[in-house]
Coordinates of C-alpha atoms and ligand atoms in Angstrom, one line a residue:
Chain A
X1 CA 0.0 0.0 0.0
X2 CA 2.9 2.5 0.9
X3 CA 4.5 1.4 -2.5
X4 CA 1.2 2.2 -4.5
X5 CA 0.4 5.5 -2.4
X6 CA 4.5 6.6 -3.3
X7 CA 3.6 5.6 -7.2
X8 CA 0.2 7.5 -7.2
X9 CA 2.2 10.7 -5.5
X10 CA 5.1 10.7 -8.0
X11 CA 2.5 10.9 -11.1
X12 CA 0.0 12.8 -9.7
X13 CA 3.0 15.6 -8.7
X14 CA 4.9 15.0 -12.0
X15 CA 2.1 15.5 -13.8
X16 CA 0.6 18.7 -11.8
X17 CA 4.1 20.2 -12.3
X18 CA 4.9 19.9 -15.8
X19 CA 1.6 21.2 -16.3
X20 CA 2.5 24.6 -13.8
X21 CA 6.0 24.8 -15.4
X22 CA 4.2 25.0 -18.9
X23 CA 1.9 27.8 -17.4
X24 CA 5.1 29.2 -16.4
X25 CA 6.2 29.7 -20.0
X26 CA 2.9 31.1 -20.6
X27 CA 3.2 33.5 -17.6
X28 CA 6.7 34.6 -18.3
X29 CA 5.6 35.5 -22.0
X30 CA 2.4 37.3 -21.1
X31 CA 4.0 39.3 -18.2
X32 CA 7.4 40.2 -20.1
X33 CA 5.4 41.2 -22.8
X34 CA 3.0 43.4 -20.4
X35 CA 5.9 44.9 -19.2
X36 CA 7.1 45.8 -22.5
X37 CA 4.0 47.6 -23.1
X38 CA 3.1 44.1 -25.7
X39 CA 0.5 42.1 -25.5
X40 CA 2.2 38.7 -26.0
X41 CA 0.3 35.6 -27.3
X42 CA -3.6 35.5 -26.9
X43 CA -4.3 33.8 -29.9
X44 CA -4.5 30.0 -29.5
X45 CA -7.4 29.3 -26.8
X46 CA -8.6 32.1 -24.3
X47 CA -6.2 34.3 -23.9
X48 CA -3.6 32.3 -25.3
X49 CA -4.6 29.6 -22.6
X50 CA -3.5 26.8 -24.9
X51 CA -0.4 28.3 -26.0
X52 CA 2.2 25.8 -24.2
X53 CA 0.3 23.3 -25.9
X54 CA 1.0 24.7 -29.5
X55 CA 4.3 25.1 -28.3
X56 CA 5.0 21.6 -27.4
X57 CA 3.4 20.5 -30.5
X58 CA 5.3 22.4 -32.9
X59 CA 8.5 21.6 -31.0
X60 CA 8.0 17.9 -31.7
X61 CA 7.6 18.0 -34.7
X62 CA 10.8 20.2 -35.8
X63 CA 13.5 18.3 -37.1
X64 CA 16.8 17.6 -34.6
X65 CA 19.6 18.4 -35.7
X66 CA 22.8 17.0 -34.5
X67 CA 26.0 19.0 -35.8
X68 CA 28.9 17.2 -37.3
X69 CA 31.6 15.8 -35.3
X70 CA 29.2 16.3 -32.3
X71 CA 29.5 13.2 -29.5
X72 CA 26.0 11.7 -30.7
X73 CA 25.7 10.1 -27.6
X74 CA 26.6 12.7 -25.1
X75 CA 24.8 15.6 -26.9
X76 CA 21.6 13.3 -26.6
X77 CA 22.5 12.8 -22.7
X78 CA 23.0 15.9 -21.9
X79 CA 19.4 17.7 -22.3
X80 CA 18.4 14.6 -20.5
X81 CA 20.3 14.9 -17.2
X82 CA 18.8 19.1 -17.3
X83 CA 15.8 17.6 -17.3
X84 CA 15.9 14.6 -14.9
X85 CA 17.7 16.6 -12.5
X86 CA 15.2 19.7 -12.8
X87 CA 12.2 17.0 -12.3
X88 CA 13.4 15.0 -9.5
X89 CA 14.6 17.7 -7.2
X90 CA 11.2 18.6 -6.3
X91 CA 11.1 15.2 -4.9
X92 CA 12.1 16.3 -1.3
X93 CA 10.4 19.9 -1.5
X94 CA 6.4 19.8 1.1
X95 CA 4.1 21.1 -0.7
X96 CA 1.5 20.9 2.1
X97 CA 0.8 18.7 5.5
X98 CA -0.7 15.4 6.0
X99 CA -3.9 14.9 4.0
X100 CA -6.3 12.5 4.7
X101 CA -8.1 10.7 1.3
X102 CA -10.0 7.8 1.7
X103 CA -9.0 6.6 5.6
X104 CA -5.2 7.1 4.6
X105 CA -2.9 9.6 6.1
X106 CA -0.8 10.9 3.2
X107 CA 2.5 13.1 3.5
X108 CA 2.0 15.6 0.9
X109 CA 6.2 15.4 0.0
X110 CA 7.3 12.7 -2.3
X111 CA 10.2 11.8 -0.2
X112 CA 10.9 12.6 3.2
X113 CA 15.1 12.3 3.0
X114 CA 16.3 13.1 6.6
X115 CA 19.1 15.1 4.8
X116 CA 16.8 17.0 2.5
X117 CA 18.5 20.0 2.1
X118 CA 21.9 18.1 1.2
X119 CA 19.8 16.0 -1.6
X120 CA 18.9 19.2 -3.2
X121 CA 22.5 21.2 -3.2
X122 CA 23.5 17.6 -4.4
X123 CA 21.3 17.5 -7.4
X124 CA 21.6 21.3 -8.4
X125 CA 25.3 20.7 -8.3
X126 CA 24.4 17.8 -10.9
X127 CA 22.4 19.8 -13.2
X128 CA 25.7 21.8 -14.4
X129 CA 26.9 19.0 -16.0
X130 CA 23.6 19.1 -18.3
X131 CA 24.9 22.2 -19.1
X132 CA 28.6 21.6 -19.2
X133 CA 28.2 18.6 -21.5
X134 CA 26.2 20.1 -24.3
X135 CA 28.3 22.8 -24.6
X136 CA 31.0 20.4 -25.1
X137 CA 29.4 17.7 -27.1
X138 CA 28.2 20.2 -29.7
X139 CA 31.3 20.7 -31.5
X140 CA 30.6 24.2 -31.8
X141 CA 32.4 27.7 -29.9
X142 CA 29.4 29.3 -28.7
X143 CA 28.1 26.0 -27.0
X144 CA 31.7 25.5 -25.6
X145 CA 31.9 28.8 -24.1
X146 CA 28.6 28.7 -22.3
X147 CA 29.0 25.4 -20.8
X148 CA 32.4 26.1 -19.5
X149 CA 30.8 29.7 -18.2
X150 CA 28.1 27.8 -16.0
X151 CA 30.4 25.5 -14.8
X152 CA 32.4 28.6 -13.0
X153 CA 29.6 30.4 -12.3
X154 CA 27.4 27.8 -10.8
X155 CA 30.3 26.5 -8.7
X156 CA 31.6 29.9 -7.7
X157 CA 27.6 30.5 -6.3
X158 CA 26.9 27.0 -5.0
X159 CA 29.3 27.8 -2.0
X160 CA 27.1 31.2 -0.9
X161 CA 24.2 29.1 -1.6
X162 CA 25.1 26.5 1.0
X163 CA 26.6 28.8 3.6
X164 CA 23.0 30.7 3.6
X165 CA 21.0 27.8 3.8
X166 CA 23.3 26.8 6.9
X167 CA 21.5 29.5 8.7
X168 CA 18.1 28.2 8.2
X169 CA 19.5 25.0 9.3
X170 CA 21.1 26.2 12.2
X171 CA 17.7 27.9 13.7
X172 CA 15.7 24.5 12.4
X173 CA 18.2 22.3 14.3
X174 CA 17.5 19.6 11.5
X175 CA 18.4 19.2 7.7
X176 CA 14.9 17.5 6.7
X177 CA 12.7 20.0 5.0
X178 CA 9.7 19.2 7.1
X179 CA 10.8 20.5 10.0
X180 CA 12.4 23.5 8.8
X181 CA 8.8 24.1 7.4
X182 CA 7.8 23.1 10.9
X183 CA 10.0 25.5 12.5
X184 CA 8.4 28.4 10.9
X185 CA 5.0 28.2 12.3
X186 CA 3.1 31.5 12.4
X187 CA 5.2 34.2 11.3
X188 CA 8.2 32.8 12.4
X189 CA 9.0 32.8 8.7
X190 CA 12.8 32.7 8.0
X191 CA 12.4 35.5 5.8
X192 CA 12.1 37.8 8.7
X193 CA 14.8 35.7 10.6
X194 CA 17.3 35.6 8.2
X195 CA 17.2 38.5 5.7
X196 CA 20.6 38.8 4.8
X197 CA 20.6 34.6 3.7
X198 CA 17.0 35.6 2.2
X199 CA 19.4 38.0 -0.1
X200 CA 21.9 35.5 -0.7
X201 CA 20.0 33.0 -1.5
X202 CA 17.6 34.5 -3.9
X203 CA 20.7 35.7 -5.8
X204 CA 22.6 32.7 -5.7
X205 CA 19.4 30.5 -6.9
X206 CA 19.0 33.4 -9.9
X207 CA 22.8 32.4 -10.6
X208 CA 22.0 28.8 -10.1
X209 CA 19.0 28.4 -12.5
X210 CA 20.7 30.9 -15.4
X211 CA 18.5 33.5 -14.8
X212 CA 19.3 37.1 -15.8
X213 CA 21.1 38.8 -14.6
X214 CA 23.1 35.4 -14.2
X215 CA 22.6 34.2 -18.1
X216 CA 25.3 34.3 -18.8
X217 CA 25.8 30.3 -19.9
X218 CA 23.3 31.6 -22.4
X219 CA 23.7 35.4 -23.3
X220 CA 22.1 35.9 -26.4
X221 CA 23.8 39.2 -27.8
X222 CA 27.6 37.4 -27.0
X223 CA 27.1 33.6 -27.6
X224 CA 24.0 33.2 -30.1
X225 CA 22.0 30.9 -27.1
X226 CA 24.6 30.0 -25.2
X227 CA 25.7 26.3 -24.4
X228 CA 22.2 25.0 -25.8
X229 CA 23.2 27.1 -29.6
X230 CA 23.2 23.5 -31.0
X231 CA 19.9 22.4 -30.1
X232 CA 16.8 22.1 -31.5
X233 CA 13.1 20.2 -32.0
X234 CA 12.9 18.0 -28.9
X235 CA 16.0 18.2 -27.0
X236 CA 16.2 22.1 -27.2
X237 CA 12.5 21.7 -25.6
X238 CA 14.0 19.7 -23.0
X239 CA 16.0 22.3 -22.2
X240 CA 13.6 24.6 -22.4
X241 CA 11.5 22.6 -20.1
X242 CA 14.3 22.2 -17.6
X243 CA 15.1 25.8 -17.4
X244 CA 11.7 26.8 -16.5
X245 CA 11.3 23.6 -14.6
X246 CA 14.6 24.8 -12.3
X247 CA 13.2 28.0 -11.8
X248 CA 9.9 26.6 -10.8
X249 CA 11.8 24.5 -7.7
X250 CA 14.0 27.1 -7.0
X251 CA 10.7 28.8 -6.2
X252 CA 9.6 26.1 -4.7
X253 CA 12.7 25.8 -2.3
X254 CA 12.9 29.2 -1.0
X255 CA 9.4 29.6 -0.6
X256 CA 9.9 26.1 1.8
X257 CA 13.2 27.7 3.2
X258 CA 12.2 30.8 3.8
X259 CA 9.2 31.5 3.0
X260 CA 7.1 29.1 5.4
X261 CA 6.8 26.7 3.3
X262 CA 3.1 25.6 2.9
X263 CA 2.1 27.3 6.7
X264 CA -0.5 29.8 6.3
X265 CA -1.3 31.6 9.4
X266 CA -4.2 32.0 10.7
X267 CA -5.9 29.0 8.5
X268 CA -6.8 27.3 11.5
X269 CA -9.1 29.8 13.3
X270 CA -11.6 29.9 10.0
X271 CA -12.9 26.8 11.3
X272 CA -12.4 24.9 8.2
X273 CA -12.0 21.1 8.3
X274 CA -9.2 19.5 8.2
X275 CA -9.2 18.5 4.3
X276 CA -9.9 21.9 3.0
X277 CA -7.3 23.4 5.9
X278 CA -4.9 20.8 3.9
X279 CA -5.9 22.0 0.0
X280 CA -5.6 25.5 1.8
X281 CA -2.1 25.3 2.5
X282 CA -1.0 23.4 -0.9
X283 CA -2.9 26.3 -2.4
X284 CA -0.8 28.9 -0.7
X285 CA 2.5 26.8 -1.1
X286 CA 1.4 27.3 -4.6
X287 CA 0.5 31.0 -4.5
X288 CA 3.8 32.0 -2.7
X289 CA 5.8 29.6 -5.7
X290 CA 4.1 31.8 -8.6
X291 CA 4.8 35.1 -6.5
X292 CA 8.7 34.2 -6.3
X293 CA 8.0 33.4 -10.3
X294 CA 6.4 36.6 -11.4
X295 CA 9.9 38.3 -9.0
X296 CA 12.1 36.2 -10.9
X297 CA 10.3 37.2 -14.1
X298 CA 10.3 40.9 -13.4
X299 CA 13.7 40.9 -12.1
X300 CA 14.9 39.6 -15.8
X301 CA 13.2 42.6 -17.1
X302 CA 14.7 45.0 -14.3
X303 CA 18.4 44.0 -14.0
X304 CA 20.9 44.1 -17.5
X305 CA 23.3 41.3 -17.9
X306 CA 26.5 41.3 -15.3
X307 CA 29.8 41.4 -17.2
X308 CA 31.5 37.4 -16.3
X309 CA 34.1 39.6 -14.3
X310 CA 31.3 41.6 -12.3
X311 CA 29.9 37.9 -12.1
X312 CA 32.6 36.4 -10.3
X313 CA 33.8 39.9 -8.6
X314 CA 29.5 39.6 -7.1
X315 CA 30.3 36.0 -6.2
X316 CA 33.6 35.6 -4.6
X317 CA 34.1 39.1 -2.6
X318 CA 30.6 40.2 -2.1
X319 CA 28.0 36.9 -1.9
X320 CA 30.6 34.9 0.0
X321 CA 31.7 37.2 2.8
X322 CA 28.1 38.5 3.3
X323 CA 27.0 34.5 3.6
X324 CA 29.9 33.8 6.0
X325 CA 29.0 37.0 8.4
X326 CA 25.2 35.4 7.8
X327 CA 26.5 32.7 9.2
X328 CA 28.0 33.8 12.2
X329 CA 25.2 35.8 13.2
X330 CA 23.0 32.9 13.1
X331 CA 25.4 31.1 15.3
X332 CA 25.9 33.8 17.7
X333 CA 22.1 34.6 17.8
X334 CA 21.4 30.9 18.5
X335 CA 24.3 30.6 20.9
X336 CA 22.8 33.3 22.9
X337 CA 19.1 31.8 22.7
X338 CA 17.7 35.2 20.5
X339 CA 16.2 32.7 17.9
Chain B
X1 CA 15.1 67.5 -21.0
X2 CA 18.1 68.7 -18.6
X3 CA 21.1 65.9 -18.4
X4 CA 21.5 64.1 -15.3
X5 CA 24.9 64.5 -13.6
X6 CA 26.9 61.4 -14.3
X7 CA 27.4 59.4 -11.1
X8 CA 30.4 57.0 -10.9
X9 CA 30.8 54.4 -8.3
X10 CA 33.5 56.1 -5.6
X11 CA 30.7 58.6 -5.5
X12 CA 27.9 56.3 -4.7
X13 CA 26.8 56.1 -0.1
X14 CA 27.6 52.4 1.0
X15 CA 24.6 51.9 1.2
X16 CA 23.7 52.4 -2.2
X17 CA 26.4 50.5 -3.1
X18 CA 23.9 47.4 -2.1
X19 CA 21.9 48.4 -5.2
X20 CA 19.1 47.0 -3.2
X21 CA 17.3 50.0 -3.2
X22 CA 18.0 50.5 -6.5
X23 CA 16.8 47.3 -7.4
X24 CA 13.3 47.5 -5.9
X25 CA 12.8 51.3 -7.3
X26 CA 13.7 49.7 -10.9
X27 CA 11.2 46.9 -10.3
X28 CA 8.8 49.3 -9.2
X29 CA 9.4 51.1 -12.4
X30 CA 9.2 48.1 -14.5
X31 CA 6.0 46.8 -12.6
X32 CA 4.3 50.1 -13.5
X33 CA 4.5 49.4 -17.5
X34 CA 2.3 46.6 -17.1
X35 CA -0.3 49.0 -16.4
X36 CA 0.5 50.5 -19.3
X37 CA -1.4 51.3 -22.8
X38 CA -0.6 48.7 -25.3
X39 CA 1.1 49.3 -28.5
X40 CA 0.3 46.1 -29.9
X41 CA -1.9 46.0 -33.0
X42 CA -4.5 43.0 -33.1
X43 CA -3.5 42.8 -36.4
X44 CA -5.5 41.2 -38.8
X45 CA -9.0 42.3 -37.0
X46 CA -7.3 45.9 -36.3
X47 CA -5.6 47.1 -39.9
X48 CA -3.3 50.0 -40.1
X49 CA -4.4 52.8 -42.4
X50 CA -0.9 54.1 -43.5
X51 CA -0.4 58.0 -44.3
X52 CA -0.1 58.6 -47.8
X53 CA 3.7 59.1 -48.0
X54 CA 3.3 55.1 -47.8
X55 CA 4.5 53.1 -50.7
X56 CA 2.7 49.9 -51.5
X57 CA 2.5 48.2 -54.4
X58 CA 2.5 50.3 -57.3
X59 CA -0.7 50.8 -59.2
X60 CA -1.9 52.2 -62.3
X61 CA -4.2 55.2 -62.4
X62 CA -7.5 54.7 -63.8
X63 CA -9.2 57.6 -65.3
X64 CA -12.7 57.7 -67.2
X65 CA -12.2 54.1 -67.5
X66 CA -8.7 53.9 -69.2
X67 CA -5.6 54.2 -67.7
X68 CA -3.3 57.3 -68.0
X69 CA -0.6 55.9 -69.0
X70 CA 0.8 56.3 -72.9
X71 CA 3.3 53.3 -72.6
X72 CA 6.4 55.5 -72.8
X73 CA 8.4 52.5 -70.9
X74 CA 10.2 55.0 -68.9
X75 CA 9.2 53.1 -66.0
X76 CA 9.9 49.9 -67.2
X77 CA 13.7 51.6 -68.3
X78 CA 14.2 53.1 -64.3
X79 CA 13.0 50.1 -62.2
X80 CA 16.1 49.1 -60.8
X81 CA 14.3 45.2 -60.5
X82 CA 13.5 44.5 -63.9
X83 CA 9.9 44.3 -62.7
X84 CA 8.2 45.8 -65.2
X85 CA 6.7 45.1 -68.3
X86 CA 4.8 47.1 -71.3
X87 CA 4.1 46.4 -74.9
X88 CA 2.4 49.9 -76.6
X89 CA -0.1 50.3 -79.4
X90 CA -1.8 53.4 -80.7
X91 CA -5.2 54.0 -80.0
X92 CA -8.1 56.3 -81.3
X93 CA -7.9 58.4 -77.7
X94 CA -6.4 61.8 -77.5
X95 CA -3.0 60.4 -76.0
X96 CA -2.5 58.4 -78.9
X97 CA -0.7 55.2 -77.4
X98 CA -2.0 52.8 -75.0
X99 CA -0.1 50.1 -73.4
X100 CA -1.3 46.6 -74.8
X101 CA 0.3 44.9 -71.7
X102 CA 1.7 46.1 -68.9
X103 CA 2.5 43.8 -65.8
X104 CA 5.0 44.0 -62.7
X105 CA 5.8 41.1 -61.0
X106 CA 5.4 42.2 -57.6
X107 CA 7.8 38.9 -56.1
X108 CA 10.7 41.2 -58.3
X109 CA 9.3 44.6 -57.2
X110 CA 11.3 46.4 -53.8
X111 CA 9.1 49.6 -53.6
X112 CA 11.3 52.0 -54.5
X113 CA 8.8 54.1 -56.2
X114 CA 11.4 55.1 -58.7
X115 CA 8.8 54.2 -61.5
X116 CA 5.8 56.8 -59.9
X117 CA 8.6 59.3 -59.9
X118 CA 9.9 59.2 -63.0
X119 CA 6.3 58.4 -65.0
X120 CA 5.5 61.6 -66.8
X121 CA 1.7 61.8 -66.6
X122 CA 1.5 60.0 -63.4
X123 CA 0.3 57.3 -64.7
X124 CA 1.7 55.1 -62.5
X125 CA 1.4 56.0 -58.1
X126 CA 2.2 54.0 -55.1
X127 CA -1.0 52.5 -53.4
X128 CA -1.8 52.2 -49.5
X129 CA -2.0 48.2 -50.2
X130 CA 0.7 46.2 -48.4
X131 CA -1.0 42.9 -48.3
X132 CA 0.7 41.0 -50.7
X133 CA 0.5 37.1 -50.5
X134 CA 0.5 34.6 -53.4
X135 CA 0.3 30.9 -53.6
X136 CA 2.3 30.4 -57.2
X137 CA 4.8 32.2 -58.3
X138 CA 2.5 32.8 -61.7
X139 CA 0.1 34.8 -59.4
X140 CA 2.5 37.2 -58.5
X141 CA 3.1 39.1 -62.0
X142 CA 0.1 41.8 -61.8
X143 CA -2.1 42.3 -64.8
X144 CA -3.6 45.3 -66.2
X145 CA -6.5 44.3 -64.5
X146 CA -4.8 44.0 -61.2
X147 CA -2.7 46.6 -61.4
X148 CA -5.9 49.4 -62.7
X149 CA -7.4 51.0 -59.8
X150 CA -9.5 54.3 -60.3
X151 CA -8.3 58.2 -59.6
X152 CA -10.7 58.7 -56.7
X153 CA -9.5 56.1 -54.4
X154 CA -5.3 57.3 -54.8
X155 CA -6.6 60.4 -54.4
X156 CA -4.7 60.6 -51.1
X157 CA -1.1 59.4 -52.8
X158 CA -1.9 61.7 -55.8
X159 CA -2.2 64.6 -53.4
X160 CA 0.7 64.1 -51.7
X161 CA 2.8 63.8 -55.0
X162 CA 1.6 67.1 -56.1
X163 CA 2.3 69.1 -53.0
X164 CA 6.3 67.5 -52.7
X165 CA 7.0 68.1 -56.4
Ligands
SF4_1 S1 6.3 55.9 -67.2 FE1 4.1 56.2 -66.8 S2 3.3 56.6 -68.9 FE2 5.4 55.7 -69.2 S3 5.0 53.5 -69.4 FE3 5.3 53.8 -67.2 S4 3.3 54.2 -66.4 FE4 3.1 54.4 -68.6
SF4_2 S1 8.5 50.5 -57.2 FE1 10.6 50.3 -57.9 S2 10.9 48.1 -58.1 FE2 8.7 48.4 -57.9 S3 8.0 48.5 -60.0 FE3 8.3 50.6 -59.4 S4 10.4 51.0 -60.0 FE4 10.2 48.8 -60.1

């Protein structure tokens, strides 16, 4: 039964999430172009409700093209591993509490790891070689130069990254996502805790997911797309996919670190039962994930393009000290019983 | 509009040297498009009425029901595409000649409008049409009867020729 329940949850959230990483698309196109004074697409279905469908469609049936002297094998890998590693890191994110369907207590998480936070700074750390390895497969200089770009940059940030989660760790006293969620009961919401490892961590997961102003794996005007240049039909939408997929759980993961997760104050003095108190909170994990969304899109739209020096300058002598003093003021306040 | 003074970055407060500030005031700024007037044009249910300096595809003027034009070819000689073509005959009409055939392939044309400038009895004027889509390459070389379009409807183009002569 704990096998089938496991099975059920894995489709069930696979398939809600590549369905709200699609809307995603459609989100970031409607909203970039609102802020460019456009209208962006509104043709196929309501308001260009069916759009990521078109998409999909017309992406599979485009031709893939491989370049010549490309590693076959590895350049077919590679969008792969993005997109595994973009899917299955959601895996240990709550998206709500227990929920009770038909006599059974289910968790709402796929998989409760006891070193949660470690699983995801392990896969992120994976997903560069998705990048690293198309640019390299692809026989071509653009592709090259992205992937080796993301490499550095998303090693040079995955050090500030892990420093500022340390913090959140330190006032949850545990490394398993649940109770950090746990821990943030009310408005004891880490945010408010923790803004300088808020900071750090928003930017680092911008650099870590090759958002702007971190694209630079992918900056159009210098290397034509970046390390996915050689791309196309499916594969290029796997990338695609995976890019929006890895900012959706990036969203996902600070809203759990630092946002409360799936706690909603207050819910429980509407006097709701305890189902729709459950669909509540999943509802406002979900709510706070598109709010961090619609920052990250507006931010793309807010910030140019940092120079790979000003890059590394940001990561190395600015992110990493500031994480580091983060991290000592956590200790000390925790030392001293203020959190 | 006065020229704001350049700031460089020794000048900048440490604290503005977090840019968070910054940050949020440009988001705030970027935010506040969305709200916005569109520019976007719903295109094929909204059309766009060009002004009359607009050249479209060239036409021939039509005037109590024959065209004006006396098949000089001087037209045909200045378009720098080849596109056009006109065979004359002599007719019983006051101008005398008449062309037999005239056609421009509008796949060859590039709107230059060098043949509306240079046609002596302006004959031959840019229209306001821009929508120009064929399925065979045959259906692209315009006809007299394509290319014939009455006096009163260029009225606008003619205008404007006559006042920047
Ligand atoms: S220049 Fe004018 S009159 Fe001469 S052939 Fe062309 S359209 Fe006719
Ligand atoms: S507009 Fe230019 S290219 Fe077109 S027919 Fe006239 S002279 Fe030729």
């Amino acid at each position: 039964m704990e096998l089938l329940i496991s099975i059920v949850k894995i489709v069930v959230v696979m398939g809600v999430m590549l369905g709200i990483v699609a809307y995603i698309v459609l989100l970031e196109r409607r909203l970039s172009a609102a802020i460019q004074n456009r209208i962006g697409p509104n043709r196929v279905g309501w308001q260009g409700l069916l759009q990521p469908i078109a998409d999909v469609i017309k992406l599979v049936f485009k031709e893939d093209i491989v370049p010549y002297k490309a590693n076959r094998f590895i350049h077919d890998l590679a969008p792969i591993i993005s997109l595994a590693v973009a899917l299955t890191t959601f895996a240990v994110v709550p998206f709500g509490d227990k929920i009770n369907l038909f006599g059974y207590d289910i968790k709402l998480q796929i998989a409760d790891v006891n070193v949660g936070i470690l699983y995801i700074l392990a896969l992120t750390s994976l997903g560069v070689y998705g990048l690293t390895l198309s640019g390299w497969s692809s026989n071509s200089k653009y592709a090259l130069l992205g992937g080796v770009r993301s490499s550095a940059q998303m090693i040079s940030y995955e050090l500030s990254m892990g420093l500022a989660v340390l913090g959140v760790v330190m006032i949850a006293g545990s490394l398993k996502l649940d109770a950090i969620v746990e821990a943030q009961a009310g408005w004891k919401w880490n945010i408010f805790l923790q803004p300088i490892g808020f900071i750090t961590f928003v930017t680092t997961a911008f650099a870590e997911t090759n958002r702007l102003p971190f694209d630079l794996p992918e900056a159009e005007p210098e290397l034509v797309a970046g390390y996915h240049t050689e791309y196309s039909g499916l594969k290029f939408g796997a990338y695609y996919l995976s890019e929006y997929a890895n900012m959706f759980v990036s969203s996902a993961i600070i809203t759990t670190l630092y946002l409360g997760g799936w706690q909603m104050p207050f819910v429980h003095s509407f006097g709701f039962s305890d189902f729709w108190i459950s669909i509540i909170q999943v509802l406002g994990f979900l709510a706070k994930v598109i709010i961090i969304v619609s920052f990250f899109i507006i931010i793309r739209w807010t910030i140019p393009r940092f120079r790979y020096d000003q890059l590394m300058n940001l990561g190395w002598k600015f992110m990493l000290p500031i994480s580091i003093l983060n991290l000592l003021l956590t200790g000390a306040a925790v030392l001293w019983g203020i959190l | 509009m006065k020229q704001k003074p350049i700031v460089h970055r020794k000048d900048l407060h440490w604290w503005e040297q977090f840019y968070i500030p910054q940050i949020i005031n440009g988001m705030r700024i970027t935010l506040s498009q969305v709200f916005r007037p569109k520019f976007t044009r719903q295109y094929p249910e909204e059309k766009w009425n060009p002004p009359s300096s607009f050249r479209g595809r060239p036409v021939l003027v039509e005037q109590n029901g024959v065209e004006r034009c006396v098949a000089c070819g001087l037209c045909s000689r200045v378009c720098p595409a080849l596109a056009i073509d006109v065979q004359a005959s002599e007719t019983e009409l006051l101008k005398e000649r008449y062309p037999v055939r005239f056609e421009i392939n509008m796949l060859r044309c590039i709107f230059c409008g060098f043949c509306e400038e240079v046609c002596p009895e302006e004959a031959i004027v840019m229209s306001k049409e821009f929508e120009l889509v064929f399925r065979h390459q045959e259906d692209a070389i315009f006809g007299k009867e394509k290319l014939l379009l009455p006096a009163d409807k260029l009225k606008d183009r003619l205008e404007f020729l006559r006042k920047n002569r």
